[in-house]
Amino acid sequence: MKISEQEVENIAHLARLEIDDQSKQSICEQLSSILDYMDKLAHVDVTGVKPASGAAFMHNVLREDVPHPAPGPDVTLANAPQKDADYYLVPRVVT
Amino acid sequence: MDLHELTLAEASRLLGKKKISSRELTRAFLERIDTHDKTFNCFISVDKSDAMAQARVADKQIASENQTVLTGIPMALKDLLCTRGMRTTCGSKILDNFVPRYDASVVAKLKAAHGVIIGKTNLDEFAMGSSTENSAYFPTKNPWHTDYVPGGSSGGSAAAVAAQFCCAALGTDTGGSIRQPASHCGVVGLKPTYGRVSRFGLVSYASSLDQIGPIARTVEDAALVLNLIAGHDPKDSTCASQEVPDFTAGLAAFDKEGLKGMTVGIPKEYLGMEGIDPDVLTVFENAAKVLKDLGAEIVEASLPHTPYVVAAYYVIAPCEASSNLARFDGVRYGFRAKEAHDLMDMYKQTKSKGFGSEVQRRIIIGTYALSAGYYDAYYAKASQVRALIMEDFSKAFETCDILLSPVAPTPAFCIGEKTHDPLTMYLTDIFTLSANMAGVPGLSVPGGFSAKGLPIGIQMMANRFDELSLIRAGYGLEKSLVLDRRFPAL
């Protein structure tokens, strides 16, 4: 399957990535060849097969709802690139 | 014998008898790292004074007869495992300055046992790769020959064990990332059953496939490390409450009755495949013969969906990755692009500058496969194929205790040989991906050498939670194969 540059741009936007014009072409080609390979999957007969989302035991894991102390802002914000008092600081959202 | 040559089990015995101290042992490894790691680049971080401080505490524990098997043992950790107060980069620029405020559960267990963390090892960025060339820092070189890759993604851990920079290491395995570098570096790698070891504090790549496990010099050492890290953890809801045996019982079982009563299956789909190196086949056939001589019955097995494993895996893993890696958005931790003019621009610039090309490629594949209109054709379909792959294994383990195969189709390849074509790199994972898809344990044991002198490993897979069979058969193979050398001369 051939992926167009426009499609790559749309997917990149969904993933919040920015792809420069130089690498767009090579990403299109790589993605097309990878997806071509994935098309193998179309040949498998999966009629009536339930999808497996994982290899874990498929039962619900419950625990008592016991409150624990929160680590607090000093710990939570320790790795923040930018902060203001007890808040994360981000660029302007509403313009 | 020099201290760095001791296996974990030997070092532990000598520490217990107070013939050596953890400080001496730790210093010996640190000096070796100092002299030789500039050649191999196994480590991203080594904190010498912290390691020596841990060794001092361990020696006090030993002096007061308060030790466990791992007390005072220098271990290396893949830099994907969170270590409180110690930088954890995941091999990525996006986490270059990330200092976790908590320990991964396996790290907490190691610290509680007073093991010594000697350093954090290099990896393909976020564990995405098969050669450690995708590290944002530097490629690691194979200690057997510096023109070759050590394998990946736990290439730093495997190379550090092979170079005798630590007694053992922890790696993680999402599609072979413990077993394949262990094979390429001539050491032992064990991927436990999915759910055997807590993933809490392991930075997620593909959560339904990721598993932490030991990379060690011997099967016994791997069993000893697994004894420490296995077991239920309320912090990981996929971590099984299954009882944890003493894994060294596998060694005792072999010593008592060899491999009598064990059935070893060779999947017919594996050996008919194109592109398997003749040296790999020779080593593999020899291993099968050795197992037979030890009393195992060798039979033909079948995993009919093998031709679809790579395609299904490289849909599912990137889908999970695209979701897991969305969290690195420059808001709460890690790198943030500076010049952004609004929030959306900040997200985009942060991710595009922070992630390397293979990570971006997998995020794009995953986002595509999960997007409206393609979900059914890719993710849903791959999940159904995964169910069929799991069924293949269930059927095979009705008659077999072990499935035997090569670990990789070729010995280690040259640095730069496969970087231009991602698909070629993906195809080298054919023998290891299935164990993750099915959640079964897999072991890589050194089996021999190629004509060029590069190590070649043998893979064994067993039914879920049957690591004991792997350890028994792996130990038998290790004991019976007489290899010229076990470790490279640096």
Coordinates of C-alpha atoms in Angstrom, one line a residue:
Chain A
M1 CA 0.0 0.0 0.0
K2 CA 1.3 3.4 -1.0
I3 CA 1.1 6.0 1.7
S4 CA 0.9 9.6 0.5
E5 CA 2.9 12.5 2.0
Q6 CA -0.5 14.1 3.0
E7 CA -1.4 10.9 4.9
V8 CA 1.9 10.9 6.7
E9 CA 1.3 14.5 7.7
N10 CA -2.2 13.7 9.0
I11 CA -0.9 10.8 11.1
A12 CA 2.0 12.9 12.4
H13 CA -0.4 15.5 13.6
L14 CA -2.5 12.9 15.4
A15 CA 0.7 11.7 17.1
R16 CA 1.8 15.3 17.8
L17 CA 4.9 14.9 15.7
E18 CA 6.3 17.4 13.2
I19 CA 8.1 15.9 10.2
D20 CA 10.4 18.1 8.2
D21 CA 10.1 18.1 4.4
Q22 CA 13.4 16.3 4.0
S23 CA 12.5 13.2 5.9
K24 CA 8.8 13.1 4.7
Q25 CA 9.7 11.2 1.5
S26 CA 11.8 8.5 3.2
I27 CA 9.2 8.0 5.9
C28 CA 6.5 7.5 3.2
E29 CA 8.7 4.9 1.5
Q30 CA 9.6 3.1 4.8
L31 CA 6.0 3.1 6.0
S32 CA 4.7 1.9 2.6
S33 CA 7.1 -1.1 2.6
I34 CA 6.4 -1.9 6.3
L35 CA 2.6 -1.8 5.6
D36 CA 3.0 -3.9 2.5
Y37 CA 4.6 -6.5 4.7
M38 CA 1.8 -6.2 7.3
D39 CA -0.7 -7.0 4.5
K40 CA 0.3 -10.7 5.0
L41 CA -2.2 -10.6 7.9
A42 CA -5.0 -10.3 5.4
H43 CA -4.3 -13.9 4.3
V44 CA -5.0 -15.4 7.8
D45 CA -8.4 -16.9 8.3
V46 CA -9.6 -15.5 11.6
T47 CA -13.3 -16.4 11.3
G48 CA -14.7 -16.7 14.8
V49 CA -11.4 -16.0 16.5
K50 CA -11.6 -13.8 19.6
P51 CA -8.8 -11.2 19.6
A52 CA -6.2 -11.6 22.4
S53 CA -5.3 -8.2 23.9
G54 CA -2.6 -9.7 26.1
A55 CA -1.0 -12.7 27.7
A56 CA -2.0 -11.8 31.3
F57 CA -4.7 -13.6 33.2
M58 CA -8.0 -12.3 32.1
H59 CA -9.6 -11.6 35.4
N60 CA -10.3 -8.4 37.2
V61 CA -7.8 -7.3 39.8
L62 CA -9.4 -5.7 42.8
R63 CA -8.0 -4.2 46.0
E64 CA -9.4 -2.4 49.0
D65 CA -9.9 1.3 48.5
V66 CA -7.6 2.4 51.3
P67 CA -6.4 6.0 51.2
H68 CA -2.6 6.5 51.1
P69 CA -0.8 9.8 51.7
A70 CA 0.0 11.5 48.4
P71 CA 3.7 12.2 47.7
G72 CA 3.0 16.0 47.6
P73 CA 4.0 18.7 45.2
D74 CA 7.7 18.6 46.0
V75 CA 8.0 15.0 44.7
T76 CA 5.3 15.3 42.0
L77 CA 6.8 18.4 40.4
A78 CA 10.5 17.4 41.0
N79 CA 11.0 16.7 37.3
A80 CA 8.8 19.5 35.9
P81 CA 10.5 21.4 33.0
Q82 CA 8.8 24.6 34.2
K83 CA 6.7 25.2 37.3
D84 CA 5.1 28.1 39.2
A85 CA 4.5 27.4 42.9
D86 CA 2.6 24.1 43.0
Y87 CA 1.6 24.1 39.3
Y88 CA 3.1 23.0 36.0
L89 CA 3.7 25.9 33.7
V90 CA 2.9 25.4 30.0
P91 CA 2.8 27.8 27.0
R92 CA -0.4 29.7 26.4
V93 CA -3.4 27.5 25.7
V94 CA -6.0 30.1 24.8
T95 CA -4.9 32.7 22.4
Chain B
M1 CA 41.4 -16.2 39.8
D2 CA 40.6 -12.5 39.4
L3 CA 37.6 -11.1 41.2
H4 CA 35.8 -10.1 38.0
E5 CA 35.9 -13.7 36.8
L6 CA 33.7 -15.0 39.6
T7 CA 30.2 -16.1 38.7
L8 CA 27.4 -14.6 40.9
A9 CA 27.1 -17.9 42.7
E10 CA 30.8 -18.1 43.4
A11 CA 31.0 -14.5 44.5
S12 CA 28.1 -15.0 46.8
R13 CA 29.7 -18.0 48.4
L14 CA 33.0 -16.2 49.0
L15 CA 31.2 -13.1 50.4
G16 CA 29.3 -15.4 52.8
K17 CA 32.5 -17.0 54.0
K18 CA 34.1 -13.5 54.3
K19 CA 36.9 -14.5 51.9
I20 CA 36.2 -11.4 49.9
S21 CA 34.3 -8.2 50.6
S22 CA 31.7 -6.5 48.5
R23 CA 34.0 -3.4 48.5
E24 CA 36.8 -5.4 46.9
L25 CA 34.5 -6.9 44.4
T26 CA 32.8 -3.6 43.5
R27 CA 36.1 -1.8 43.2
A28 CA 37.4 -4.6 40.9
F29 CA 34.4 -4.1 38.6
L30 CA 34.6 -0.3 38.7
E31 CA 38.3 -0.4 37.8
R32 CA 37.5 -2.7 34.9
I33 CA 34.8 -0.4 33.7
D34 CA 37.1 2.5 34.0
T35 CA 39.8 0.8 31.8
H36 CA 37.6 -0.8 29.2
D37 CA 34.2 0.7 28.9
K38 CA 35.4 3.5 26.7
T39 CA 35.9 0.9 24.1
F40 CA 32.5 -0.8 24.4
N41 CA 30.1 1.9 25.8
C42 CA 28.0 -0.5 27.9
F43 CA 27.0 2.1 30.5
I44 CA 25.1 5.4 30.3
S45 CA 25.6 6.1 34.0
V46 CA 28.0 4.8 36.6
D47 CA 28.0 6.4 40.0
K48 CA 31.3 5.1 41.6
S49 CA 30.9 6.7 45.0
D50 CA 27.3 5.5 45.4
A51 CA 28.3 2.0 44.3
M52 CA 31.1 1.9 46.9
A53 CA 28.6 3.3 49.6
Q54 CA 26.2 0.4 48.8
A55 CA 29.1 -2.0 49.0
R56 CA 30.0 -0.7 52.4
V57 CA 26.5 -1.2 53.7
A58 CA 26.4 -4.7 52.2
D59 CA 29.6 -5.6 54.0
K60 CA 28.1 -4.5 57.3
Q61 CA 25.1 -6.7 56.6
I62 CA 27.3 -9.6 55.9
A63 CA 29.4 -8.9 59.0
S64 CA 26.2 -9.1 61.1
E65 CA 25.2 -12.4 59.3
N66 CA 22.3 -10.6 57.8
Q67 CA 22.8 -11.5 54.1
T68 CA 20.9 -13.0 51.3
V69 CA 22.3 -14.5 48.1
L70 CA 22.4 -11.2 46.3
T71 CA 23.9 -9.1 49.2
G72 CA 27.0 -7.3 48.1
I73 CA 26.7 -8.5 44.5
P74 CA 27.4 -5.8 41.9
M75 CA 24.6 -5.7 39.3
A76 CA 24.0 -3.6 36.2
L77 CA 20.5 -2.3 35.3
K78 CA 19.1 -1.5 31.9
D79 CA 18.5 2.2 31.9
L80 CA 14.8 1.6 31.3
L81 CA 14.3 0.7 35.0
C82 CA 13.5 3.6 37.4
T83 CA 16.1 4.1 40.1
R84 CA 15.2 6.6 42.8
G85 CA 17.6 9.5 42.7
M86 CA 19.6 8.1 39.8
R87 CA 19.2 9.4 36.2
T88 CA 17.0 7.1 34.1
T89 CA 17.3 8.0 30.4
C90 CA 15.6 5.1 28.5
G91 CA 18.4 5.7 26.0
S92 CA 16.5 8.8 24.9
K93 CA 17.2 12.6 24.8
I94 CA 13.6 13.2 25.9
L95 CA 14.5 11.8 29.4
D96 CA 18.1 13.0 29.4
N97 CA 17.6 14.8 32.7
F98 CA 15.0 12.5 34.3
V99 CA 15.7 11.5 37.9
P100 CA 12.9 9.2 39.1
R101 CA 11.5 9.8 42.6
Y102 CA 10.8 6.1 43.1
D103 CA 12.3 2.7 42.4
A104 CA 11.0 0.1 40.1
S105 CA 9.7 -2.9 42.1
V106 CA 12.6 -5.1 40.9
V107 CA 15.1 -2.3 41.9
A108 CA 13.4 -2.0 45.4
K109 CA 13.9 -5.8 45.8
L110 CA 17.5 -5.6 44.8
K111 CA 18.1 -2.8 47.2
A112 CA 16.3 -4.6 50.0
A113 CA 18.6 -7.6 49.4
H114 CA 21.6 -5.1 49.6
G115 CA 22.7 -5.9 46.1
V116 CA 25.0 -3.2 44.6
I117 CA 23.9 -1.2 41.6
I118 CA 27.0 -0.6 39.7
G119 CA 25.5 1.3 36.8
K120 CA 22.7 1.9 34.2
T121 CA 23.3 0.2 30.9
N122 CA 22.8 1.4 27.3
L123 CA 19.8 0.3 25.2
D124 CA 18.0 1.1 22.0
E125 CA 15.9 4.2 22.7
F126 CA 12.8 3.0 24.7
A127 CA 13.9 -0.6 24.0
M128 CA 13.0 -0.2 20.3
G129 CA 15.6 -2.0 18.3
S130 CA 17.7 -5.1 17.9
S131 CA 21.2 -3.7 17.9
T132 CA 21.6 -0.9 20.6
E133 CA 22.4 1.4 17.6
N134 CA 19.1 3.3 18.3
S135 CA 20.5 4.7 21.6
A136 CA 20.4 8.5 21.5
Y137 CA 23.8 8.4 23.3
F138 CA 26.1 6.0 21.5
P139 CA 26.1 2.5 20.1
T140 CA 27.4 -0.3 22.3
K141 CA 30.0 -2.6 20.8
N142 CA 30.2 -6.3 21.0
P143 CA 32.9 -7.4 23.5
W144 CA 33.8 -10.3 21.2
H145 CA 34.5 -8.0 18.3
T146 CA 34.1 -4.3 18.2
D147 CA 33.0 -4.1 14.6
Y148 CA 29.8 -6.0 15.6
V149 CA 26.6 -5.0 17.4
P150 CA 25.9 -6.6 20.8
G151 CA 22.3 -7.1 19.8
G152 CA 19.5 -5.3 21.4
S153 CA 17.6 -3.7 22.9
S154 CA 19.3 -4.8 26.2
G155 CA 22.7 -4.6 24.4
G156 CA 24.4 -2.7 27.2
S157 CA 23.4 -5.2 29.9
A158 CA 24.4 -8.2 27.8
A159 CA 27.7 -6.6 26.8
A160 CA 28.4 -5.6 30.4
V161 CA 28.0 -9.2 31.5
A162 CA 30.1 -10.6 28.7
A163 CA 32.9 -8.0 29.4
Q164 CA 32.7 -9.0 33.1
F165 CA 31.8 -5.5 34.3
C166 CA 29.3 -6.9 36.8
C167 CA 28.2 -10.2 38.2
A168 CA 24.9 -10.1 36.4
A169 CA 22.4 -7.6 34.9
L170 CA 18.7 -6.9 34.5
G171 CA 17.3 -6.5 31.0
T172 CA 13.8 -6.2 29.6
D173 CA 12.4 -8.3 26.8
T174 CA 9.4 -7.1 24.6
G175 CA 10.3 -9.1 21.5
G176 CA 13.6 -10.7 22.3
S177 CA 15.5 -7.9 23.9
I178 CA 17.0 -10.1 26.6
R179 CA 17.5 -13.3 24.6
Q180 CA 19.0 -11.9 21.4
P181 CA 21.7 -9.7 22.9
A182 CA 22.5 -12.6 25.3
S183 CA 23.0 -14.8 22.3
H184 CA 25.1 -12.3 20.4
C185 CA 27.3 -11.7 23.5
G186 CA 27.7 -15.3 24.6
V187 CA 25.9 -15.0 27.9
V188 CA 22.7 -16.4 29.4
G189 CA 19.4 -14.5 29.1
L190 CA 16.0 -15.4 30.6
K191 CA 12.7 -13.8 29.7
P192 CA 10.3 -15.0 32.4
T193 CA 6.6 -15.7 31.8
Y194 CA 4.5 -12.6 31.3
G195 CA 3.3 -11.7 34.8
R196 CA 6.1 -13.6 36.6
V197 CA 8.0 -10.3 37.4
S198 CA 6.4 -7.0 38.3
R199 CA 6.7 -4.3 35.6
F200 CA 6.1 -1.5 38.0
G201 CA 8.8 1.2 37.4
L202 CA 9.8 -0.3 34.0
V203 CA 9.2 2.5 31.5
S204 CA 6.5 1.0 29.3
Y205 CA 7.1 0.3 25.6
A206 CA 4.4 -2.3 24.8
S207 CA 2.7 -3.2 28.0
S208 CA 1.2 -6.6 27.0
L209 CA 4.6 -7.8 25.8
D210 CA 7.2 -6.2 28.2
Q211 CA 8.9 -8.4 30.8
I212 CA 12.0 -7.9 33.0
G213 CA 14.5 -10.7 33.4
P214 CA 18.1 -11.6 34.2
I215 CA 21.2 -11.6 31.9
A216 CA 23.9 -13.6 33.6
R217 CA 27.1 -15.7 33.1
T218 CA 25.5 -19.0 33.9
V219 CA 22.1 -20.6 34.1
E220 CA 22.5 -20.9 37.9
D221 CA 23.2 -17.2 38.2
A222 CA 20.1 -16.4 36.1
A223 CA 18.0 -18.7 38.4
L224 CA 19.4 -16.9 41.5
V225 CA 18.5 -13.5 40.1
L226 CA 15.0 -14.7 39.1
N227 CA 14.5 -16.0 42.7
L228 CA 14.9 -12.4 43.8
I229 CA 12.8 -10.5 41.3
A230 CA 9.8 -13.0 40.7
G231 CA 6.5 -12.7 42.6
H232 CA 3.3 -10.9 43.0
D233 CA 3.3 -7.1 43.2
P234 CA 0.1 -5.2 44.0
K235 CA 1.5 -2.2 42.0
D236 CA 1.2 -4.2 38.7
S237 CA -2.2 -5.5 38.0
T238 CA -0.8 -7.9 35.4
C239 CA 1.7 -9.4 37.8
A240 CA 0.6 -13.0 38.6
S241 CA -0.1 -14.2 42.1
Q242 CA 1.2 -17.6 41.1
E243 CA 3.5 -19.3 43.6
V244 CA 7.2 -18.7 43.0
P245 CA 9.3 -21.9 43.2
D246 CA 13.0 -21.9 44.1
F247 CA 14.3 -21.8 40.6
T248 CA 17.6 -23.5 41.5
A249 CA 15.5 -26.6 41.9
G250 CA 15.8 -26.9 38.1
L251 CA 19.6 -27.4 38.5
A252 CA 19.0 -30.1 41.2
A253 CA 16.5 -31.9 38.9
F254 CA 19.1 -32.1 36.2
D255 CA 21.9 -33.3 38.5
K256 CA 19.5 -36.0 39.8
E257 CA 18.1 -37.4 36.6
G258 CA 19.5 -35.5 33.6
L259 CA 16.7 -34.7 31.1
K260 CA 15.1 -38.1 31.4
G261 CA 11.3 -37.9 30.7
M262 CA 11.6 -34.5 29.0
T263 CA 10.2 -34.0 25.5
V264 CA 11.9 -31.4 23.4
G265 CA 10.1 -30.2 20.3
I266 CA 11.7 -28.6 17.3
P267 CA 9.2 -26.5 15.4
K268 CA 9.3 -27.6 11.8
E269 CA 8.4 -24.1 10.5
Y270 CA 11.6 -22.6 12.0
L271 CA 14.1 -24.8 10.3
G272 CA 12.5 -24.6 6.9
M273 CA 13.0 -20.9 6.9
E274 CA 15.3 -19.1 4.5
G275 CA 18.1 -17.0 5.6
I276 CA 19.4 -19.0 8.6
D277 CA 23.2 -18.8 8.7
P278 CA 24.8 -22.3 8.3
D279 CA 26.9 -21.7 11.5
V280 CA 23.7 -21.1 13.4
L281 CA 22.3 -24.3 12.1
T282 CA 25.4 -26.3 13.0
V283 CA 25.4 -25.0 16.6
F284 CA 21.6 -25.7 16.8
E285 CA 21.9 -29.3 15.5
N286 CA 24.7 -30.0 17.9
A287 CA 22.6 -28.6 20.9
A288 CA 19.7 -30.9 19.9
K289 CA 22.0 -33.9 19.9
V290 CA 23.4 -33.0 23.3
L291 CA 19.9 -32.7 24.8
K292 CA 19.1 -36.1 23.3
D293 CA 22.3 -37.6 24.8
L294 CA 21.2 -36.3 28.1
G295 CA 18.0 -38.3 28.0
A296 CA 15.5 -35.9 26.3
E297 CA 13.2 -37.2 23.6
I298 CA 13.4 -35.0 20.5
V299 CA 10.3 -34.7 18.5
E300 CA 9.0 -32.6 15.7
A301 CA 6.6 -29.8 16.8
S302 CA 4.5 -27.3 14.8
L303 CA 3.7 -23.6 15.2
P304 CA 1.7 -23.1 12.1
H305 CA 1.2 -19.4 12.4
T306 CA 4.9 -18.6 12.4
P307 CA 4.9 -16.9 9.0
Y308 CA 2.6 -14.2 10.5
V309 CA 4.4 -13.5 13.8
V310 CA 6.6 -10.6 12.6
A311 CA 3.7 -8.8 10.9
A312 CA 1.3 -9.2 13.9
Y313 CA 4.0 -8.2 16.4
Y314 CA 5.1 -5.1 14.4
V315 CA 1.4 -4.0 14.4
I316 CA 0.7 -4.7 18.1
A317 CA 3.9 -3.4 19.6
P318 CA 3.9 0.0 17.8
C319 CA 0.2 0.4 18.6
E320 CA 0.9 0.0 22.3
A321 CA 4.0 2.2 22.0
S322 CA 2.1 5.0 20.3
S323 CA -0.3 5.1 23.3
N324 CA 2.4 4.6 26.0
L325 CA 4.8 7.2 24.6
A326 CA 2.1 9.9 24.4
R327 CA 2.9 10.8 28.0
F328 CA 6.3 12.3 27.0
D329 CA 4.8 15.7 26.1
G330 CA 7.2 18.1 27.8
V331 CA 4.7 19.0 30.6
R332 CA 5.6 16.9 33.7
Y333 CA 9.1 15.5 33.1
G334 CA 11.9 15.3 30.7
F335 CA 12.9 17.5 27.8
R336 CA 10.7 20.5 26.7
A337 CA 11.4 22.4 23.5
K338 CA 12.0 26.0 24.4
E339 CA 10.8 28.2 21.5
A340 CA 7.2 27.0 21.3
H341 CA 4.6 29.7 20.7
D342 CA 1.6 27.7 22.0
L343 CA 0.8 24.4 23.7
M344 CA 0.3 22.4 20.4
D345 CA 3.6 23.7 19.1
M346 CA 5.3 22.8 22.4
Y347 CA 4.0 19.2 22.1
K348 CA 5.1 18.8 18.5
Q349 CA 8.5 20.4 18.9
T350 CA 9.2 18.5 22.2
K351 CA 8.4 15.1 20.7
S352 CA 10.1 15.7 17.3
K353 CA 13.3 17.0 18.9
G354 CA 13.2 14.6 21.9
F355 CA 12.5 11.2 20.1
G356 CA 14.9 9.5 17.7
S357 CA 13.9 8.3 14.3
E358 CA 13.0 4.7 15.1
V359 CA 10.8 5.8 18.0
Q360 CA 9.0 8.3 15.8
R361 CA 8.6 5.6 13.1
R362 CA 7.0 3.2 15.5
I363 CA 4.7 6.0 16.9
I364 CA 3.6 6.8 13.4
I365 CA 3.0 3.1 12.5
G366 CA 1.0 2.6 15.7
T367 CA -1.0 5.8 15.3
Y368 CA -1.8 4.8 11.7
A369 CA -2.8 1.3 12.7
L370 CA -5.1 2.5 15.4
S371 CA -6.6 5.4 13.4
A372 CA -10.2 5.4 12.2
G373 CA -10.7 3.2 9.2
Y374 CA -7.5 1.1 9.7
Y375 CA -8.1 -0.2 13.2
D376 CA -9.9 -3.4 12.0
A377 CA -7.5 -4.2 9.2
Y378 CA -4.4 -3.8 11.4
Y379 CA -4.8 -3.8 15.2
A380 CA -7.9 -6.0 15.5
K381 CA -6.6 -8.4 12.9
A382 CA -3.2 -8.6 14.5
S383 CA -4.9 -9.3 17.9
Q384 CA -6.8 -12.2 16.4
V385 CA -3.6 -13.6 14.8
R386 CA -2.1 -13.3 18.2
A387 CA -4.8 -15.5 19.7
L388 CA -4.0 -18.1 17.0
I389 CA -0.3 -17.9 17.9
M390 CA -1.1 -18.4 21.5
E391 CA -3.2 -21.4 20.6
D392 CA -0.2 -22.8 18.5
F393 CA 1.9 -22.8 21.7
S394 CA -0.9 -24.3 23.9
K395 CA -1.1 -27.2 21.5
A396 CA 2.6 -27.6 21.2
F397 CA 3.0 -27.7 25.0
E398 CA 0.4 -30.5 25.2
T399 CA 3.1 -32.9 24.1
C400 CA 6.4 -31.0 24.6
D401 CA 8.1 -29.6 27.7
I402 CA 10.5 -27.4 25.7
L403 CA 10.6 -25.9 22.3
L404 CA 14.1 -25.7 20.9
S405 CA 15.2 -23.1 18.3
P406 CA 18.0 -20.7 17.4
V407 CA 17.7 -17.3 19.0
A408 CA 18.5 -15.3 15.9
P409 CA 18.9 -16.4 12.3
T410 CA 22.5 -15.1 12.2
P411 CA 25.3 -14.3 14.7
A412 CA 25.8 -10.6 15.5
F413 CA 25.8 -8.4 12.4
C414 CA 28.2 -5.4 11.7
I415 CA 27.5 -2.0 13.2
G416 CA 25.6 0.0 10.5
E417 CA 24.8 -3.1 8.4
K418 CA 21.0 -3.0 8.9
T419 CA 20.3 0.6 10.0
H420 CA 19.2 1.8 6.5
D421 CA 16.2 -0.6 6.3
P422 CA 14.0 -1.0 9.3
L423 CA 12.1 -4.0 7.9
T424 CA 15.2 -6.1 7.5
M425 CA 16.0 -5.4 11.1
Y426 CA 12.5 -6.4 12.2
L427 CA 12.8 -9.7 10.3
T428 CA 15.8 -10.8 12.4
D429 CA 13.5 -11.1 15.4
I430 CA 11.6 -14.0 14.0
F431 CA 12.5 -16.7 16.6
T432 CA 12.1 -14.5 19.7
L433 CA 8.9 -12.5 19.1
S434 CA 6.5 -15.5 19.6
A435 CA 7.4 -16.0 23.3
N436 CA 6.2 -12.4 24.0
M437 CA 3.1 -12.8 21.9
A438 CA 2.2 -16.0 23.8
G439 CA 3.5 -14.8 27.2
V440 CA 5.6 -17.9 27.6
P441 CA 9.1 -17.9 29.1
G442 CA 12.3 -18.1 26.9
L443 CA 15.9 -18.8 27.7
S444 CA 19.0 -18.1 25.6
V445 CA 22.0 -20.3 26.4
P446 CA 25.4 -20.1 24.7
G447 CA 25.6 -22.9 22.2
G448 CA 28.9 -22.3 20.3
F449 CA 30.7 -19.9 17.9
S450 CA 30.6 -18.9 14.3
A451 CA 33.6 -19.4 12.0
K452 CA 34.4 -15.8 12.7
G453 CA 34.4 -16.4 16.5
L454 CA 31.2 -14.8 17.3
P455 CA 28.9 -16.4 19.9
I456 CA 25.7 -18.2 18.9
G457 CA 22.9 -18.9 21.4
I458 CA 20.3 -21.6 21.7
Q459 CA 16.7 -20.7 22.6
M460 CA 14.4 -22.8 24.7
M461 CA 10.8 -21.9 25.3
A462 CA 8.5 -23.6 27.9
N463 CA 4.8 -23.4 28.9
R464 CA 3.7 -20.5 31.0
F465 CA 5.1 -20.5 34.5
D466 CA 7.4 -23.4 33.7
E467 CA 10.7 -21.6 34.0
L468 CA 11.9 -24.7 35.9
S469 CA 12.0 -26.8 32.8
L470 CA 14.0 -24.1 31.0
I471 CA 16.5 -23.9 33.8
R472 CA 16.8 -27.7 34.0
A473 CA 17.4 -28.2 30.3
G474 CA 19.5 -25.0 29.9
Y475 CA 21.7 -26.0 32.8
G476 CA 22.1 -29.5 31.2
L477 CA 23.1 -28.0 27.9
E478 CA 25.5 -25.5 29.5
K479 CA 27.2 -28.3 31.6
S480 CA 27.5 -30.7 28.7
L481 CA 28.7 -28.3 25.9
V482 CA 32.4 -27.9 26.1
L483 CA 33.0 -24.4 24.7
D484 CA 36.6 -23.2 24.0
R485 CA 36.0 -20.0 25.8
R486 CA 33.2 -18.5 27.8
F487 CA 34.4 -14.9 27.9
P488 CA 36.2 -12.6 25.5
A489 CA 39.7 -11.3 26.2
L490 CA 39.3 -7.5 26.3

